[in-house]
Amino acid sequence: MAHRLFVAIRPPEEISDLLIDAMDDSPEFRWQDEEQLHLTLRFVGEVDRPVAQDLADALTRIRSDQFQIRINGVGRFEQRSSGALWAGVEPKAPVAALATKIERIYGRRYDPVSEITITTGATEGLFAALTALVDRGDEVVLFQPVYDSYVPAVQLSGGRPVFITLRPPHFRIDWDDVRRAVTSRTKVIVINSPHNPTGTIWSRDDFTELERVLQQTGAVIIADEVYEHIVFDGARHESVARYPALAERAVVISSFGKTYTTTGWKVGYCAAPAELTALIQSVHQWIVFAVNGAVQMAYADAVARDPECAGVTAFYQRKRDLFLSLVAGSRFRPLRSAGTFFQLLDYSDISNAGDEDFAIAMTRTHGVASIPLTPFLHAGETADRIVRFCFAKRDETLTQAADRLRAI
Ligand code: PMP
């Protein structure tokens, strides 16, 4: 019997499968050709940037006896030494480095043990937080286009997603919509800045509005900030952690995957006041209990060495600028990305086709893959003529892709 989730939600793999079918059909593709693979499959969302050497080196520096160390979910190190179990908070644990980093950048001090949780990617943090907070019948306010993992997690807990639709070209939040959506039944509001898939970011004014809207409610904020270091044009990342009245009721979720180009290592974290963290950890410990200790230690080093990650910001700024300049001569209209490594392009001057058909046809005919917005939309909302490109690619790949886009 099909699980009820798969009745309600179109799994994102389905669109990837359609794109792969389109590539199979396409004379543009030669699967043996590595460049082709970069242009296509990897154009969809994967980052094509090597892992920083010092992060990889940090893994090799870990002594074999240290691999015995298990770092549990709350960042306590446990080590068997001379037969006795030694347990304590290691000052070099990633939770300690993260507490220092977050305080330095966003001005809020989280206790490393009772307020920070290392998770299996942001995905597990989001799932643990939503599962811990949402009960049957609770409403969860979501902004759509919405990142794909939120809705299934809400529905698995028996919660009811309430959607606020952001509309092109700016995808700005209409605060009247938010006032209508947030009620006494709202248990959680999930926010995501920088935003996947639109590349928009929240401003200070947005947070002032959010504070007003939530004043009379008990709603908890889950803030997905995985792209915190990928913001452009000198903008400052507005973490919810900067806003004390909001941070009191917020779970901040981030991921080492985006910042360190290590999406496959699957390590992220949640920072939240102790009471909320206790709830999250009560779920987290039964999902994974602990996250890869050796990798956590490598990240601890990297976080302590360079909390600001200015190089990451500069790297993606240059990529976005390059991609925008390369598509400037095309009939695609860019909706300028302010953050993330995604760039939306409006194709309404080229075709009237729906976005899924357009993405598949473009893959098949021109050999450049993109992601339509339809899979990010729910509740009968239809997408505009816009597709999402990933510019976290080698310059040659971007140049080749843009050559083809300009020819369309
Ligand atoms: N949130 C958003 C908005 C994302 O784009 C992603 C990754 N695609 C995640 C969460 C998941 O992050 P992780 O890989 O650390 O699980």
PDB file of N, CA and C and ligand atoms in Angstrom, residues 45 120-126 147-150 192 194-197 224-227 253-258 262-264 266-268 340-342 388, ligand 1:
ATOM      1  N   GLY A  45      21.973  20.581  -9.024  1.00  0.00           N
ATOM      2  CA  GLY A  45      22.042  21.131  -7.673  1.00  0.00           C
ATOM      3  C   GLY A  45      23.328  20.784  -6.958  1.00  0.00           C
ATOM      4  N   THR A 120      22.672  14.963  11.630  1.00  0.00           N
ATOM      5  CA  THR A 120      23.083  14.363  10.357  1.00  0.00           C
ATOM      6  C   THR A 120      22.586  15.246   9.210  1.00  0.00           C
ATOM      7  N   GLY A 121      23.321  16.276   8.982  1.00  0.00           N
ATOM      8  CA  GLY A 121      22.911  17.293   8.004  1.00  0.00           C
ATOM      9  C   GLY A 121      21.791  18.148   8.589  1.00  0.00           C
ATOM     10  N   ALA A 122      21.536  19.259   7.907  1.00  0.00           N
ATOM     11  CA  ALA A 122      20.393  20.084   8.317  1.00  0.00           C
ATOM     12  C   ALA A 122      19.104  19.280   8.184  1.00  0.00           C
ATOM     13  N   THR A 123      19.105  18.321   7.256  1.00  0.00           N
ATOM     14  CA  THR A 123      17.899  17.526   7.014  1.00  0.00           C
ATOM     15  C   THR A 123      17.428  16.838   8.291  1.00  0.00           C
ATOM     16  N   GLU A 124      18.372  16.237   9.009  1.00  0.00           N
ATOM     17  CA  GLU A 124      17.960  15.557  10.237  1.00  0.00           C
ATOM     18  C   GLU A 124      17.593  16.573  11.315  1.00  0.00           C
ATOM     19  N   GLY A 125      18.283  17.711  11.336  1.00  0.00           N
ATOM     20  CA  GLY A 125      17.926  18.758  12.294  1.00  0.00           C
ATOM     21  C   GLY A 125      16.502  19.247  12.076  1.00  0.00           C
ATOM     22  N   LEU A 126      16.164  19.466  10.810  1.00  0.00           N
ATOM     23  CA  LEU A 126      14.799  19.914  10.477  1.00  0.00           C
ATOM     24  C   LEU A 126      13.784  18.845  10.872  1.00  0.00           C
ATOM     25  N   TYR A 147      11.309  24.496   0.373  1.00  0.00           N
ATOM     26  CA  TYR A 147      12.321  23.436   0.314  1.00  0.00           C
ATOM     27  C   TYR A 147      11.655  22.093   0.610  1.00  0.00           C
ATOM     28  N   ASP A 148      12.087  21.077  -0.106  1.00  0.00           N
ATOM     29  CA  ASP A 148      11.265  19.859  -0.180  1.00  0.00           C
ATOM     30  C   ASP A 148      11.111  19.038   1.089  1.00  0.00           C
ATOM     31  N   SER A 149      11.998  19.177   2.064  1.00  0.00           N
ATOM     32  CA  SER A 149      11.904  18.247   3.207  1.00  0.00           C
ATOM     33  C   SER A 149      10.905  18.691   4.283  1.00  0.00           C
ATOM     34  N   TYR A 150      10.444  19.960   4.227  1.00  0.00           N
ATOM     35  CA  TYR A 150       9.602  20.435   5.346  1.00  0.00           C
ATOM     36  C   TYR A 150       8.228  19.766   5.356  1.00  0.00           C
ATOM     37  N   ASN A 192      13.311  30.466   5.916  1.00  0.00           N
ATOM     38  CA  ASN A 192      14.503  29.985   5.226  1.00  0.00           C
ATOM     39  C   ASN A 192      15.157  31.154   4.490  1.00  0.00           C
ATOM     40  N   PRO A 194      19.281  32.573   3.483  1.00  0.00           N
ATOM     41  CA  PRO A 194      18.903  32.689   2.080  1.00  0.00           C
ATOM     42  C   PRO A 194      18.016  31.517   1.643  1.00  0.00           C
ATOM     43  N   HIS A 195      17.153  31.807   0.682  1.00  0.00           N
ATOM     44  CA  HIS A 195      16.046  30.921   0.372  1.00  0.00           C
ATOM     45  C   HIS A 195      16.292  30.051  -0.861  1.00  0.00           C
ATOM     46  N   ASN A 196      16.145  28.760  -0.662  1.00  0.00           N
ATOM     47  CA  ASN A 196      16.149  27.806  -1.773  1.00  0.00           C
ATOM     48  C   ASN A 196      14.694  27.495  -2.096  1.00  0.00           C
ATOM     49  N   PRO A 197      14.184  27.738  -3.296  1.00  0.00           N
ATOM     50  CA  PRO A 197      14.913  27.928  -4.543  1.00  0.00           C
ATOM     51  C   PRO A 197      15.019  29.370  -5.058  1.00  0.00           C
ATOM     52  N   ASP A 224      15.806  27.938   8.853  1.00  0.00           N
ATOM     53  CA  ASP A 224      16.743  27.163   8.049  1.00  0.00           C
ATOM     54  C   ASP A 224      17.736  28.147   7.428  1.00  0.00           C
ATOM     55  N   GLU A 225      18.976  28.118   7.958  1.00  0.00           N
ATOM     56  CA  GLU A 225      19.981  29.101   7.535  1.00  0.00           C
ATOM     57  C   GLU A 225      21.191  28.409   6.914  1.00  0.00           C
ATOM     58  N   VAL A 226      20.945  27.321   6.176  1.00  0.00           N
ATOM     59  CA  VAL A 226      22.081  26.541   5.675  1.00  0.00           C
ATOM     60  C   VAL A 226      22.981  27.326   4.720  1.00  0.00           C
ATOM     61  N   TYR A 227      22.433  28.369   4.096  1.00  0.00           N
ATOM     62  CA  TYR A 227      23.255  29.173   3.168  1.00  0.00           C
ATOM     63  C   TYR A 227      23.749  30.467   3.833  1.00  0.00           C
ATOM     64  N   ILE A 253      18.901  26.426  12.340  1.00  0.00           N
ATOM     65  CA  ILE A 253      19.465  25.209  11.746  1.00  0.00           C
ATOM     66  C   ILE A 253      20.442  25.585  10.640  1.00  0.00           C
ATOM     67  N   SER A 254      21.631  24.999  10.700  1.00  0.00           N
ATOM     68  CA  SER A 254      22.580  25.261   9.627  1.00  0.00           C
ATOM     69  C   SER A 254      23.264  23.950   9.242  1.00  0.00           C
ATOM     70  N   SER A 255      24.151  24.055   8.265  1.00  0.00           N
ATOM     71  CA  SER A 255      24.777  22.840   7.740  1.00  0.00           C
ATOM     72  C   SER A 255      26.228  23.130   7.384  1.00  0.00           C
ATOM     73  N   PHE A 256      27.118  22.235   7.767  1.00  0.00           N
ATOM     74  CA  PHE A 256      28.503  22.376   7.321  1.00  0.00           C
ATOM     75  C   PHE A 256      28.611  22.083   5.828  1.00  0.00           C
ATOM     76  N   GLY A 257      27.632  21.356   5.312  1.00  0.00           N
ATOM     77  CA  GLY A 257      27.679  20.887   3.929  1.00  0.00           C
ATOM     78  C   GLY A 257      27.799  22.011   2.928  1.00  0.00           C
ATOM     79  N   LYS A 258      27.024  23.087   3.114  1.00  0.00           N
ATOM     80  CA  LYS A 258      27.024  24.185   2.142  1.00  0.00           C
ATOM     81  C   LYS A 258      28.296  25.018   2.277  1.00  0.00           C
ATOM     82  N   THR A 262      30.840  20.139   1.428  1.00  0.00           N
ATOM     83  CA  THR A 262      30.903  18.754   1.885  1.00  0.00           C
ATOM     84  C   THR A 262      29.477  18.230   2.071  1.00  0.00           C
ATOM     85  N   THR A 263      28.639  18.439   1.056  1.00  0.00           N
ATOM     86  CA  THR A 263      27.230  18.060   1.229  1.00  0.00           C
ATOM     87  C   THR A 263      27.110  16.555   1.531  1.00  0.00           C
ATOM     88  N   GLY A 264      28.006  15.752   0.942  1.00  0.00           N
ATOM     89  CA  GLY A 264      27.922  14.311   1.159  1.00  0.00           C
ATOM     90  C   GLY A 264      28.380  13.868   2.547  1.00  0.00           C
ATOM     91  N   LYS A 266      27.243  15.089   5.262  1.00  0.00           N
ATOM     92  CA  LYS A 266      25.992  15.118   6.013  1.00  0.00           C
ATOM     93  C   LYS A 266      26.165  15.447   7.500  1.00  0.00           C
ATOM     94  N   VAL A 267      26.684  16.626   7.778  1.00  0.00           N
ATOM     95  CA  VAL A 267      26.722  17.102   9.163  1.00  0.00           C
ATOM     96  C   VAL A 267      26.165  18.525   9.214  1.00  0.00           C
ATOM     97  N   GLY A 268      25.254  18.734  10.136  1.00  0.00           N
ATOM     98  CA  GLY A 268      24.673  20.059  10.343  1.00  0.00           C
ATOM     99  C   GLY A 268      24.463  20.284  11.824  1.00  0.00           C
ATOM    100  N   THR A 340      22.412  31.998  -1.663  1.00  0.00           N
ATOM    101  CA  THR A 340      22.429  30.593  -2.125  1.00  0.00           C
ATOM    102  C   THR A 340      23.305  30.474  -3.382  1.00  0.00           C
ATOM    103  N   PHE A 341      23.419  29.250  -3.898  1.00  0.00           N
ATOM    104  CA  PHE A 341      24.128  29.117  -5.180  1.00  0.00           C
ATOM    105  C   PHE A 341      23.168  28.811  -6.305  1.00  0.00           C
ATOM    106  N   PHE A 342      21.977  29.377  -6.192  1.00  0.00           N
ATOM    107  CA  PHE A 342      20.967  29.178  -7.229  1.00  0.00           C
ATOM    108  C   PHE A 342      20.596  30.509  -7.879  1.00  0.00           C
ATOM    109  N   ARG A 388      15.237  27.001 -12.136  1.00  0.00           N
ATOM    110  CA  ARG A 388      16.361  27.282 -11.231  1.00  0.00           C
ATOM    111  C   ARG A 388      17.640  26.634 -11.746  1.00  0.00           C
TER     112      ARG A 388
HETATM  113  N1  PMP B   1      17.684  23.300   3.728  1.00  0.00           N
HETATM  114  C1  PMP B   1      17.859  23.809   2.504  1.00  0.00           C
HETATM  115  C2  PMP B   1      17.169  25.085   2.160  1.00  0.00           C
HETATM  116  C3  PMP B   1      18.671  23.158   1.573  1.00  0.00           C
HETATM  117  O1  PMP B   1      18.832  23.679   0.342  1.00  0.00           O
HETATM  118  C4  PMP B   1      19.307  21.956   1.954  1.00  0.00           C
HETATM  119  C5  PMP B   1      20.212  21.208   1.000  1.00  0.00           C
HETATM  120  N2  PMP B   1      19.771  21.130  -0.299  1.00  0.00           N
HETATM  121  C6  PMP B   1      19.087  21.459   3.243  1.00  0.00           C
HETATM  122  C7  PMP B   1      18.279  22.158   4.098  1.00  0.00           C
HETATM  123  C8  PMP B   1      19.696  20.156   3.684  1.00  0.00           C
HETATM  124  O2  PMP B   1      20.987  20.324   4.147  1.00  0.00           O
HETATM  125  P1  PMP B   1      21.926  19.076   4.493  1.00  0.00           P
HETATM  126  O3  PMP B   1      22.572  18.650   3.221  1.00  0.00           O
HETATM  127  O4  PMP B   1      22.904  19.587   5.504  1.00  0.00           O
HETATM  128  O5  PMP B   1      21.057  17.999   5.063  1.00  0.00           O
END
